[in-house]
Every structure is written in structure tokens, then in C-alpha cells.
PDB file of C-alpha atoms in Angstrom:
ATOM      1  CA  MET U   1      32.373  16.949 -12.844  1.00 45.00           C
ATOM      2  CA  LYS U   2      29.787  14.496 -11.418  1.00 50.00           C
ATOM      3  CA  HIS U   3      26.928  13.431 -13.722  1.00 54.00           C
ATOM      4  CA  PRO U   4      23.546  14.488 -12.277  1.00 51.00           C
ATOM      5  CA  MET U   5      22.369  10.863 -12.221  1.00 60.00           C
ATOM      6  CA  GLN U   6      25.498   9.840 -10.297  1.00 86.00           C
ATOM      7  CA  LEU U   7      24.621  10.155  -6.611  1.00 93.00           C
ATOM      8  CA  THR U   8      26.943  11.451  -3.879  1.00 92.00           C
ATOM      9  CA  THR U   9      28.290   9.035  -1.350  1.00 92.00           C
ATOM     10  CA  LYS U  10      26.001  10.666   1.323  1.00 94.00           C
ATOM     11  CA  GLU U  11      22.948   9.953  -0.906  1.00 96.00           C
ATOM     12  CA  ILE U  12      24.012   6.403  -1.485  1.00 96.00           C
ATOM     13  CA  LEU U  13      24.499   6.037   2.280  1.00 96.00           C
ATOM     14  CA  HIS U  14      20.942   7.379   2.848  1.00 97.00           C
ATOM     15  CA  ILE U  15      19.571   4.730   0.403  1.00 98.00           C
ATOM     16  CA  LYS U  16      21.421   1.973   2.296  1.00 97.00           C
ATOM     17  CA  GLN U  17      20.237   3.276   5.652  1.00 97.00           C
ATOM     18  CA  TYR U  18      16.559   3.251   4.503  1.00 98.00           C
ATOM     19  CA  LEU U  19      16.654  -0.053   2.775  1.00 97.00           C
ATOM     20  CA  THR U  20      18.244  -1.796   5.777  1.00 97.00           C
ATOM     21  CA  ASN U  21      15.967  -0.150   8.316  1.00 97.00           C
ATOM     22  CA  LYS U  22      14.013  -2.842  10.095  1.00 94.00           C
ATOM     23  CA  ASN U  23      10.883  -0.724  10.126  1.00 93.00           C
ATOM     24  CA  TYR U  24      10.789  -0.778   6.292  1.00 94.00           C
ATOM     25  CA  ILE U  25      12.393  -4.207   5.647  1.00 90.00           C
ATOM     26  CA  ASN U  26       9.121  -5.644   4.209  1.00 88.00           C
ATOM     27  CA  TRP U  27       8.129  -2.521   2.331  1.00 93.00           C
ATOM     28  CA  SER U  28       8.290  -2.282  -1.467  1.00 93.00           C
ATOM     29  CA  LEU U  29      11.199  -0.279  -2.915  1.00 96.00           C
ATOM     30  CA  SER U  30       8.815   2.397  -4.154  1.00 96.00           C
ATOM     31  CA  SER U  31       7.341   2.876  -0.624  1.00 96.00           C
ATOM     32  CA  VAL U  32      10.855   3.133   0.877  1.00 98.00           C
ATOM     33  CA  TYR U  33      11.773   5.640  -1.826  1.00 98.00           C
ATOM     34  CA  TYR U  34       8.795   7.931  -1.067  1.00 98.00           C
ATOM     35  CA  LYS U  35       9.423   7.619   2.668  1.00 98.00           C
ATOM     36  CA  MET U  36      12.943   8.915   2.110  1.00 98.00           C
ATOM     37  CA  LEU U  37      11.543  11.847  -0.017  1.00 98.00           C
ATOM     38  CA  ARG U  38       8.841  12.707   2.471  1.00 98.00           C
ATOM     39  CA  ASP U  39      11.471  12.775   5.230  1.00 98.00           C
ATOM     40  CA  LYS U  40      13.510  15.163   3.044  1.00 98.00           C
ATOM     41  CA  THR U  41      16.570  12.984   3.567  1.00 98.00           C
ATOM     42  CA  ALA U  42      17.619  12.757  -0.096  1.00 98.00           C
ATOM     43  CA  PHE U  43      16.053  13.469  -3.471  1.00 98.00           C
ATOM     44  CA  MET U  44      16.466  11.561  -6.729  1.00 96.00           C
ATOM     45  CA  GLY U  45      14.294   9.956  -9.409  1.00 96.00           C
ATOM     46  CA  LEU U  46      12.681   6.563  -8.778  1.00 97.00           C
ATOM     47  CA  VAL U  47      14.638   4.874 -11.597  1.00 96.00           C
ATOM     48  CA  THR U  48      17.880   6.155 -10.045  1.00 96.00           C
ATOM     49  CA  PHE U  49      16.818   4.838  -6.557  1.00 97.00           C
ATOM     50  CA  TYR U  50      16.057   1.421  -8.089  1.00 96.00           C
ATOM     51  CA  LYS U  51      19.507   1.385  -9.871  1.00 96.00           C
ATOM     52  CA  TYR U  52      21.374   2.017  -6.667  1.00 96.00           C
ATOM     53  CA  ALA U  53      19.292  -0.415  -4.669  1.00 96.00           C
ATOM     54  CA  LYS U  54      20.347  -3.088  -7.192  1.00 95.00           C
ATOM     55  CA  LEU U  55      23.980  -1.943  -7.017  1.00 95.00           C
ATOM     56  CA  LEU U  56      23.885  -2.269  -3.249  1.00 95.00           C
ATOM     57  CA  LYS U  57      22.110  -5.695  -3.499  1.00 94.00           C
ATOM     58  CA  LEU U  58      19.246  -4.426  -1.392  1.00 94.00           C
ATOM     59  CA  THR U  59      16.401  -5.124  -3.791  1.00 89.00           C
ATOM     60  CA  ARG U  60      13.306  -6.880  -2.378  1.00 82.00           C
ATOM     61  CA  GLN U  61      12.528 -10.581  -2.870  1.00 72.00           C
ATOM     62  CA  LYS U  62       9.508 -11.012  -5.072  1.00 65.00           C
ATOM     63  CA  PRO U  63       6.885 -13.441  -3.620  1.00 57.00           C
ATOM     64  CA  GLN U  64       6.794 -16.923  -5.315  1.00 56.00           C
ATOM     65  CA  HIS U  65       3.214 -17.224  -6.486  1.00 51.00           C
ATOM     66  CA  ARG U  66       1.120 -17.488  -9.511  1.00 46.00           C
ATOM     67  CA  ARG U  67      -0.119 -14.115 -10.681  1.00 48.00           C
ATOM     68  CA  LYS U  68      -3.622 -14.009 -12.022  1.00 52.00           C
ATOM     69  CA  LYS U  69      -4.163 -12.138 -15.324  1.00 53.00           C
ATOM     70  CA  HIS U  70      -6.856  -9.527 -14.421  1.00 49.00           C
ATOM     71  CA  LYS U  71      -8.663  -7.263 -16.620  1.00 56.00           C
ATOM     72  CA  ILE U  72      -8.122  -3.569 -15.865  1.00 64.00           C
ATOM     73  CA  GLY U  73      -9.728  -2.521 -12.682  1.00 72.00           C
ATOM     74  CA  ILE U  74     -12.360   0.195 -12.321  1.00 85.00           C
ATOM     75  CA  ARG U  75     -11.128   3.667 -11.057  1.00 90.00           C
ATOM     76  CA  ALA U  76     -12.998   6.197  -8.942  1.00 94.00           C
ATOM     77  CA  GLU U  77     -12.644   9.991  -9.102  1.00 94.00           C
ATOM     78  CA  LYS U  78     -13.005  10.629  -5.312  1.00 95.00           C
ATOM     79  CA  PRO U  79     -13.204   8.821  -2.006  1.00 96.00           C
ATOM     80  CA  LEU U  80     -16.338   6.878  -1.104  1.00 96.00           C
ATOM     81  CA  GLN U  81     -17.382   6.605  -4.701  1.00 96.00           C
ATOM     82  CA  ILE U  82     -16.477   2.942  -5.165  1.00 97.00           C
ATOM     83  CA  LEU U  83     -15.927   0.478  -2.374  1.00 97.00           C
ATOM     84  CA  HIS U  84     -14.444  -2.979  -2.712  1.00 97.00           C
ATOM     85  CA  ALA U  85     -14.975  -6.064  -0.526  1.00 97.00           C
ATOM     86  CA  ASP U  86     -13.045  -9.323  -0.556  1.00 96.00           C
ATOM     87  CA  MET U  87     -12.230 -12.268   1.607  1.00 96.00           C
ATOM     88  CA  THR U  88      -8.812 -13.978   1.722  1.00 96.00           C
ATOM     89  CA  ILE U  89      -7.633 -17.034   3.696  1.00 97.00           C
ATOM     90  CA  PHE U  90      -4.503 -17.129   5.840  1.00 97.00           C
ATOM     91  CA  ARG U  91      -3.026 -20.176   7.677  1.00 98.00           C
ATOM     92  CA  PRO U  92      -0.893 -19.556  10.779  1.00 98.00           C
ATOM     93  CA  LEU U  93       1.622 -22.087  11.981  1.00 98.00           C
ATOM     94  CA  ASN U  94      -1.040 -24.264  13.674  1.00 97.00           C
ATOM     95  CA  ASN U  95      -2.611 -24.546  10.211  1.00 96.00           C
ATOM     96  CA  THR U  96      -5.903 -23.002  11.320  1.00 97.00           C
ATOM     97  CA  LYS U  97      -7.880 -21.536   8.487  1.00 98.00           C
ATOM     98  CA  VAL U  98      -8.398 -17.826   9.187  1.00 98.00           C
ATOM     99  CA  TYR U  99     -10.831 -15.956   6.967  1.00 98.00           C
ATOM    100  CA  ILE U 100     -10.034 -12.262   6.584  1.00 98.00           C
ATOM    101  CA  TYR U 101     -12.640  -9.913   5.327  1.00 98.00           C
ATOM    102  CA  PHE U 102     -11.678  -6.469   3.927  1.00 98.00           C
ATOM    103  CA  ILE U 103     -13.445  -3.378   2.652  1.00 98.00           C
ATOM    104  CA  ALA U 104     -11.340  -0.824   0.943  1.00 98.00           C
ATOM    105  CA  ASP U 105     -11.932   2.544  -0.863  1.00 98.00           C
ATOM    106  CA  ASN U 106     -11.112   2.588  -4.512  1.00 97.00           C
ATOM    107  CA  PHE U 107      -9.740   6.138  -4.860  1.00 97.00           C
ATOM    108  CA  SER U 108      -7.587   6.253  -1.804  1.00 98.00           C
ATOM    109  CA  ARG U 109      -6.894   2.454  -1.519  1.00 97.00           C
ATOM    110  CA  LYS U 110      -7.502   2.750   2.204  1.00 98.00           C
ATOM    111  CA  ILE U 111      -8.623  -0.263   4.106  1.00 99.00           C
ATOM    112  CA  LEU U 112     -11.876   1.119   5.657  1.00 98.00           C
ATOM    113  CA  ASN U 113     -12.618  -1.981   7.804  1.00 98.00           C
ATOM    114  CA  TRP U 114     -11.716  -5.607   8.296  1.00 98.00           C
ATOM    115  CA  LYS U 115     -12.735  -8.704  10.144  1.00 98.00           C
ATOM    116  CA  ALA U 116     -10.939 -11.948  10.956  1.00 98.00           C
ATOM    117  CA  SER U 117     -12.872 -15.146  11.857  1.00 98.00           C
ATOM    118  CA  LEU U 118     -12.581 -18.888  12.002  1.00 98.00           C
ATOM    119  CA  GLU U 119     -15.796 -19.204   9.999  1.00 97.00           C
ATOM    120  CA  TYR U 120     -16.804 -18.443   6.398  1.00 97.00           C
ATOM    121  CA  SER U 121     -19.905 -16.332   6.483  1.00 97.00           C
ATOM    122  CA  ALA U 122     -21.632 -13.349   4.815  1.00 96.00           C
ATOM    123  CA  LYS U 123     -22.283 -11.855   8.219  1.00 96.00           C
ATOM    124  CA  TYR U 124     -18.707 -10.565   8.450  1.00 97.00           C
ATOM    125  CA  THR U 125     -18.906  -8.831   5.049  1.00 97.00           C
ATOM    126  CA  PHE U 126     -22.240  -7.369   6.253  1.00 97.00           C
ATOM    127  CA  GLU U 127     -20.694  -6.152   9.605  1.00 97.00           C
ATOM    128  CA  ASN U 128     -17.752  -4.588   7.695  1.00 97.00           C
ATOM    129  CA  LEU U 129     -20.078  -2.769   5.288  1.00 97.00           C
ATOM    130  CA  LYS U 130     -22.521  -1.615   7.996  1.00 96.00           C
ATOM    131  CA  GLU U 131     -19.746  -0.156  10.117  1.00 97.00           C
ATOM    132  CA  VAL U 132     -18.227   1.613   7.111  1.00 97.00           C
ATOM    133  CA  TYR U 133     -21.698   2.864   6.141  1.00 95.00           C
ATOM    134  CA  ASP U 134     -22.440   4.331   9.572  1.00 94.00           C
ATOM    135  CA  ALA U 135     -18.875   5.682  10.232  1.00 95.00           C
ATOM    136  CA  ASN U 136     -18.925   7.723   6.994  1.00 94.00           C
ATOM    137  CA  ASN U 137     -22.502   8.854   7.149  1.00 90.00           C
ATOM    138  CA  ILE U 138     -23.155   7.280   3.641  1.00 89.00           C
ATOM    139  CA  ASN U 139     -26.970   7.499   4.190  1.00 85.00           C
ATOM    140  CA  ASP U 140     -26.655  11.321   3.902  1.00 85.00           C
ATOM    141  CA  ASN U 141     -24.993  11.042   0.479  1.00 79.00           C
ATOM    142  CA  ASP U 142     -26.879  12.402  -2.506  1.00 80.00           C
ATOM    143  CA  VAL U 143     -25.708   9.611  -4.822  1.00 79.00           C
ATOM    144  CA  GLU U 144     -25.324   5.911  -4.407  1.00 84.00           C
ATOM    145  CA  ILE U 145     -22.037   4.204  -3.794  1.00 94.00           C
ATOM    146  CA  ASP U 146     -20.909   1.325  -5.993  1.00 96.00           C
ATOM    147  CA  PHE U 147     -19.952  -1.700  -3.845  1.00 96.00           C
ATOM    148  CA  MET U 148     -17.829  -4.126  -5.929  1.00 96.00           C
ATOM    149  CA  VAL U 149     -17.609  -7.737  -4.887  1.00 96.00           C
ATOM    150  CA  ASP U 150     -17.062 -11.074  -6.503  1.00 93.00           C
ATOM    151  CA  ASP U 151     -19.858 -13.715  -6.824  1.00 92.00           C
ATOM    152  CA  GLY U 152     -18.982 -15.601  -3.656  1.00 91.00           C
ATOM    153  CA  SER U 153     -21.496 -16.482  -1.008  1.00 93.00           C
ATOM    154  CA  GLU U 154     -19.731 -14.252   1.570  1.00 93.00           C
ATOM    155  CA  ASN U 155     -21.200 -11.275  -0.425  1.00 91.00           C
ATOM    156  CA  LYS U 156     -24.842 -12.399  -0.381  1.00 94.00           C
ATOM    157  CA  ALA U 157     -27.433 -13.171   2.328  1.00 94.00           C
ATOM    158  CA  GLU U 158     -27.236 -10.467   5.017  1.00 94.00           C
ATOM    159  CA  VAL U 159     -25.266  -8.276   2.588  1.00 95.00           C
ATOM    160  CA  ASP U 160     -28.055  -8.181   0.084  1.00 95.00           C
ATOM    161  CA  THR U 161     -30.706  -7.577   2.744  1.00 95.00           C
ATOM    162  CA  PHE U 162     -28.740  -4.550   4.030  1.00 95.00           C
ATOM    163  CA  ILE U 163     -28.036  -3.076   0.586  1.00 94.00           C
ATOM    164  CA  LYS U 164     -31.810  -3.134  -0.406  1.00 92.00           C
ATOM    165  CA  ASN U 165     -32.461  -0.444   2.231  1.00 88.00           C
ATOM    166  CA  SER U 166     -29.305   1.615   1.698  1.00 91.00           C
ATOM    167  CA  LYS U 167     -27.682   3.990  -0.757  1.00 91.00           C
ATOM    168  CA  ILE U 168     -25.448   1.316  -2.117  1.00 94.00           C
ATOM    169  CA  ASN U 169     -25.331  -0.267  -5.522  1.00 94.00           C
ATOM    170  CA  LYS U 170     -23.891  -3.792  -5.496  1.00 95.00           C
ATOM    171  CA  VAL U 171     -21.733  -4.570  -8.460  1.00 94.00           C
ATOM    172  CA  VAL U 172     -20.461  -8.102  -9.100  1.00 94.00           C
ATOM    173  CA  ALA U 173     -17.025  -7.946 -10.798  1.00 90.00           C
ATOM    174  CA  GLN U 174     -16.794  -9.434 -14.256  1.00 88.00           C
ATOM    175  CA  LYS U 175     -20.504 -10.197 -14.212  1.00 90.00           C
ATOM    176  CA  ASP U 176     -22.408  -6.923 -13.886  1.00 88.00           C
ATOM    177  CA  VAL U 177     -19.395  -5.030 -15.326  1.00 87.00           C
ATOM    178  CA  ILE U 178     -16.266  -6.043 -17.373  1.00 87.00           C
ATOM    179  CA  PHE U 179     -13.971  -4.776 -14.631  1.00 87.00           C
ATOM    180  CA  SER U 180     -12.263  -7.096 -12.197  1.00 88.00           C
ATOM    181  CA  ASN U 181     -11.946  -6.639  -8.425  1.00 92.00           C
ATOM    182  CA  SER U 182      -8.206  -6.366  -8.656  1.00 90.00           C
ATOM    183  CA  MET U 183      -7.862  -3.315  -6.529  1.00 92.00           C
ATOM    184  CA  ILE U 184      -8.864  -5.162  -3.345  1.00 94.00           C
ATOM    185  CA  GLU U 185      -7.067  -8.252  -4.361  1.00 92.00           C
ATOM    186  CA  ALA U 186      -3.975  -6.175  -4.559  1.00 92.00           C
ATOM    187  CA  VAL U 187      -4.695  -4.954  -0.981  1.00 94.00           C
ATOM    188  CA  ASN U 188      -4.988  -8.630   0.141  1.00 94.00           C
ATOM    189  CA  LYS U 189      -1.667  -9.384  -1.473  1.00 92.00           C
ATOM    190  CA  ARG U 190       0.117  -6.435   0.235  1.00 92.00           C
ATOM    191  CA  ILE U 191      -1.185  -7.383   3.694  1.00 96.00           C
ATOM    192  CA  LYS U 192      -0.285 -11.075   3.327  1.00 95.00           C
ATOM    193  CA  TYR U 193       3.108 -10.710   1.695  1.00 91.00           C
ATOM    194  CA  ASP U 194       4.305  -7.564   3.498  1.00 91.00           C
ATOM    195  CA  PHE U 195       2.943  -8.279   6.938  1.00 94.00           C
ATOM    196  CA  LEU U 196       1.637 -11.824   7.554  1.00 96.00           C
ATOM    197  CA  PHE U 197       3.962 -14.215   5.534  1.00 94.00           C
ATOM    198  CA  PRO U 198       7.234 -12.703   6.764  1.00 91.00           C
ATOM    199  CA  THR U 199       6.140 -13.204  10.396  1.00 92.00           C
ATOM    200  CA  GLU U 200       5.936 -16.456  12.376  1.00 95.00           C
ATOM    201  CA  ILE U 201       2.365 -16.285  13.520  1.00 98.00           C
ATOM    202  CA  LYS U 202       1.230 -19.155  15.698  1.00 98.00           C
ATOM    203  CA  ASP U 203      -2.501 -19.045  15.849  1.00 98.00           C
ATOM    204  CA  PHE U 204      -5.731 -17.121  15.239  1.00 98.00           C
ATOM    205  CA  LYS U 205      -5.128 -14.730  18.217  1.00 98.00           C
ATOM    206  CA  GLN U 206      -1.694 -13.720  16.931  1.00 98.00           C
ATOM    207  CA  THR U 207      -3.146 -13.289  13.415  1.00 98.00           C
ATOM    208  CA  VAL U 208      -5.648 -10.748  14.708  1.00 98.00           C
ATOM    209  CA  LYS U 209      -2.920  -8.899  16.609  1.00 98.00           C
ATOM    210  CA  GLN U 210      -0.714  -8.775  13.534  1.00 98.00           C
ATOM    211  CA  LEU U 211      -3.557  -7.654  11.361  1.00 98.00           C
ATOM    212  CA  GLU U 212      -4.174  -4.677  13.726  1.00 98.00           C
ATOM    213  CA  THR U 213      -0.620  -3.460  13.174  1.00 96.00           C
ATOM    214  CA  ALA U 214      -0.649  -4.364   9.521  1.00 97.00           C
ATOM    215  CA  VAL U 215      -3.726  -2.327   8.578  1.00 98.00           C
ATOM    216  CA  GLU U 216      -2.550   0.621  10.583  1.00 98.00           C
ATOM    217  CA  GLU U 217       0.809   0.638   8.833  1.00 97.00           C
ATOM    218  CA  TYR U 218      -0.710  -0.056   5.394  1.00 97.00           C
ATOM    219  CA  ASN U 219      -2.996   2.958   5.695  1.00 98.00           C
ATOM    220  CA  ASN U 220      -0.119   5.216   6.774  1.00 97.00           C
ATOM    221  CA  LYS U 221       2.504   4.055   4.208  1.00 97.00           C
ATOM    222  CA  PRO U 222       3.381   6.056   1.086  1.00 98.00           C
ATOM    223  CA  TYR U 223       2.498   4.275  -2.195  1.00 96.00           C
ATOM    224  CA  PHE U 224       3.580   4.578  -5.798  1.00 96.00           C
ATOM    225  CA  PRO U 225       0.011   4.740  -7.263  1.00 94.00           C
ATOM    226  CA  LEU U 226      -0.610   7.632  -4.895  1.00 97.00           C
ATOM    227  CA  HIS U 227       2.571   9.350  -5.870  1.00 98.00           C
ATOM    228  CA  GLY U 228       3.948   9.177  -2.372  1.00 98.00           C
ATOM    229  CA  LEU U 229       0.830   9.950  -0.419  1.00 99.00           C
ATOM    230  CA  THR U 230      -0.685   7.517   2.055  1.00 98.00           C
ATOM    231  CA  PRO U 231      -4.180   6.004   1.779  1.00 98.00           C
ATOM    232  CA  ASN U 232      -5.160   7.904   4.952  1.00 99.00           C
ATOM    233  CA  GLU U 233      -4.063  11.242   3.412  1.00 99.00           C
ATOM    234  CA  VAL U 234      -5.915  10.631   0.123  1.00 99.00           C
ATOM    235  CA  PHE U 235      -9.005   9.491   1.915  1.00 98.00           C
ATOM    236  CA  ALA U 236      -8.905  12.710   3.946  1.00 98.00           C
ATOM    237  CA  GLY U 237      -8.841  14.884   0.855  1.00 97.00           C
ATOM    238  CA  LYS U 238      -5.345  15.209  -0.412  1.00 98.00           C
ATOM    239  CA  LEU U 239      -4.935  14.708  -4.184  1.00 97.00           C
ATOM    240  CA  PRO U 240      -2.013  12.585  -5.582  1.00 96.00           C
ATOM    241  CA  ASP U 241       0.361  14.791  -7.462  1.00 97.00           C
ATOM    242  CA  LYS U 242       3.157  13.181  -9.507  1.00 96.00           C
ATOM    243  CA  THR U 243       5.122  16.565  -9.419  1.00 97.00           C
ATOM    244  CA  MET U 244       5.113  16.775  -5.716  1.00 97.00           C
ATOM    245  CA  PHE U 245       8.837  16.245  -5.388  1.00 97.00           C
ATOM    246  CA  LYS U 246       9.869  17.579  -8.773  1.00 97.00           C
ATOM    247  CA  ASN U 247      11.513  20.828  -7.567  1.00 97.00           C
ATOM    248  CA  GLU U 248      13.535  19.117  -4.841  1.00 97.00           C
ATOM    249  CA  ILE U 249      14.763  16.425  -7.353  1.00 96.00           C
ATOM    250  CA  ILE U 250      15.840  19.055  -9.844  1.00 95.00           C
ATOM    251  CA  LYS U 251      17.657  21.039  -7.179  1.00 95.00           C
ATOM    252  CA  ALA U 252      19.485  17.861  -5.946  1.00 95.00           C
ATOM    253  CA  LYS U 253      20.677  17.167  -9.574  1.00 92.00           C
ATOM    254  CA  GLN U 254      22.026  20.700  -9.811  1.00 91.00           C
ATOM    255  CA  LEU U 255      23.912  20.322  -6.566  1.00 89.00           C
ATOM    256  CA  ARG U 256      25.608  17.127  -7.778  1.00 87.00           C
ATOM    257  CA  THR U 257      27.203  18.899 -10.676  1.00 81.00           C
ATOM    258  CA  ALA U 258      28.635  21.693  -8.488  1.00 71.00           C
ATOM    259  CA  LYS U 259      32.336  21.512  -7.521  1.00 64.00           C
ATOM    260  CA  PRO U 260      32.654  20.092  -4.033  1.00 63.00           C
ATOM    261  CA  SER U 261      34.388  21.973  -1.284  1.00 55.00           C
ATOM    262  CA  PRO U 262      37.336  20.423   0.714  1.00 54.00           C
ATOM    263  CA  LYS U 263      34.963  19.899   3.639  1.00 52.00           C
ATOM    264  CA  VAL U 264      32.484  17.892   1.453  1.00 49.00           C
ATOM    265  CA  ILE U 265      35.303  15.798   0.072  1.00 49.00           C
ATOM    266  CA  ILE U 266      36.336  14.831   3.606  1.00 48.00           C
ATOM    267  CA  GLU U 267      32.696  14.041   4.510  1.00 55.00           C
ATOM    268  CA  ASN U 268      32.378  11.908   1.374  1.00 52.00           C
ATOM    269  CA  LYS U 269      35.357   9.793   2.384  1.00 51.00           C
ATOM    270  CA  LYS U 270      33.743   9.162   5.768  1.00 54.00           C
ATOM    271  CA  ASP U 271      30.499   8.200   4.066  1.00 53.00           C
ATOM    272  CA  ILE U 272      32.264   5.800   1.707  1.00 53.00           C
ATOM    273  CA  CYS U 273      33.492   3.864   4.733  1.00 55.00           C
ATOM    274  CA  GLN U 274      29.961   3.710   6.111  1.00 57.00           C
ATOM    275  CA  ILE U 275      28.553   2.381   2.791  1.00 59.00           C
ATOM    276  CA  HIS U 276      30.964  -0.548   2.780  1.00 58.00           C
ATOM    277  CA  LYS U 277      30.384  -1.522   6.406  1.00 62.00           C
TER     278      LYS U 277
END
């Protein structure tokens, strides 16, 4: 009898197919896992998925960089309660310094707006914020929104002028509050390591083009912190639920312990050949 944690050959084949799919090749293992569950292709626990990814030697390369030790980040209870802004630098092959400005929603982790420029200026943070403010009718809100930034000059000047006449409360991370701005820094990291660094990007123009694709995919990709939902789904009102796939995973375990029919045995032999290709 098969142990419920021991996957069928067909399930192992599905894992291999998803992890080698060029559309997900730069995705984290957990995002690929949730994509497979959402597609109803196969069901298993995340730990089991990790185990077989390792056995298949299809784990993801971890980026070589120094990790900052952040204090715990602040957490919102709903969309548009806390916004984060940050700027990161990317250098394409021609070594141009590209400044990328992001604004993200804390609760959903959605990138609400972004700008790329060859200059370092607060006007891009201001334009990002103004567009988010208008697009989401924040002026009609009954309560103020917290806008978390670091203490850089890109978050002052025009930004401060705009905030004075808006329903936004500017919060400087680790100065006004003990919390870090780690949520948006994690967004920067995902965009750079999942979409920019793996691609040979020649110049500023190609950087902008790649960012357009990257942000769209980022907002529509399932994430572990959202229990398999996408930032767009959570921003639109869906609530993350860690039990979302519980029943399907339990049912899959039960089916693994059942005695296979002759037809299933034949199919398994065919699948084994596919796994080792």
C-alpha cells in the first residue's frame, strides 16, 4: 500500500512539468506550487512539493546577496489602509543607472504604481502617489491612509506638499514608528531577482518594457503569504485562506492509499518514462 505522503508517478510528472515550464522558470517554488493547485492539476502539501522538487533537482537558485536584518514589518487589515513607497536602482548592460519607484499596498502586496527614470527625484514618488490617490478615490475615504517611506530625499519636497492637502499620513519607517519598510523592499527584490536580473536588458528603454511585463505578472502570480491568491485578487476583495485547498489535499492523500487498477498501473509505467526523460 502506498504511503499518503508518497506521490504517484503522475503527480511527480506534474511537478516536473510545472517546474520546467519556461513561463514559471523564475518563479519561487511556492508560487509554482500554488499555480499547480489553482489549475487543479495535482494536490499535495507544500512540504511534500518541496521534497519532490529537491529529489528531481529542480529547486530554485537563491540569489547571491547580503540580506539585511529587518525588524518586523507593519501589517494592514484591509487594502488601502497602509501604502508603501520605495526606490531601487537597476543597471542594464550599458551600465545606465535606472531609478525605479514603486508604490505597493500592504495588505494585498499589489504594486499599485511605478515609474522608471534616469534621474533621482521626489517628483516621481509624487506622481506615483498622486495617480494612486486619484485612481482609488482616496479623497472620499473617511479615514487617513498611512504612507510608509524611508527618510530619503525622494520622499520629500513635492511629496510633502501633496500630503499636506490630502487624507494621507506620512510615516517614516524606523523613525516615526519602530517598523521597517520591509514589505516594499521585498517587492523590489522580487521584481529584480525574478524578472530583471535573469534577463539580458540592454538599456533604459528595454528596462521599462521588461518592467511593464514584470509588474503585470507579479500582480497576477499566486503567493505564499496570500495562501495562493494573487495581489490583484486580494486587492479586489478576496481574503487569504490557508485552508483553501485543504479538502482537495486530503482527498488526494486518500486516493494514494487506494489499490490501483490495472489501467492505472499501465499509465504509471508510461509516466515513469516521462519523468526520466
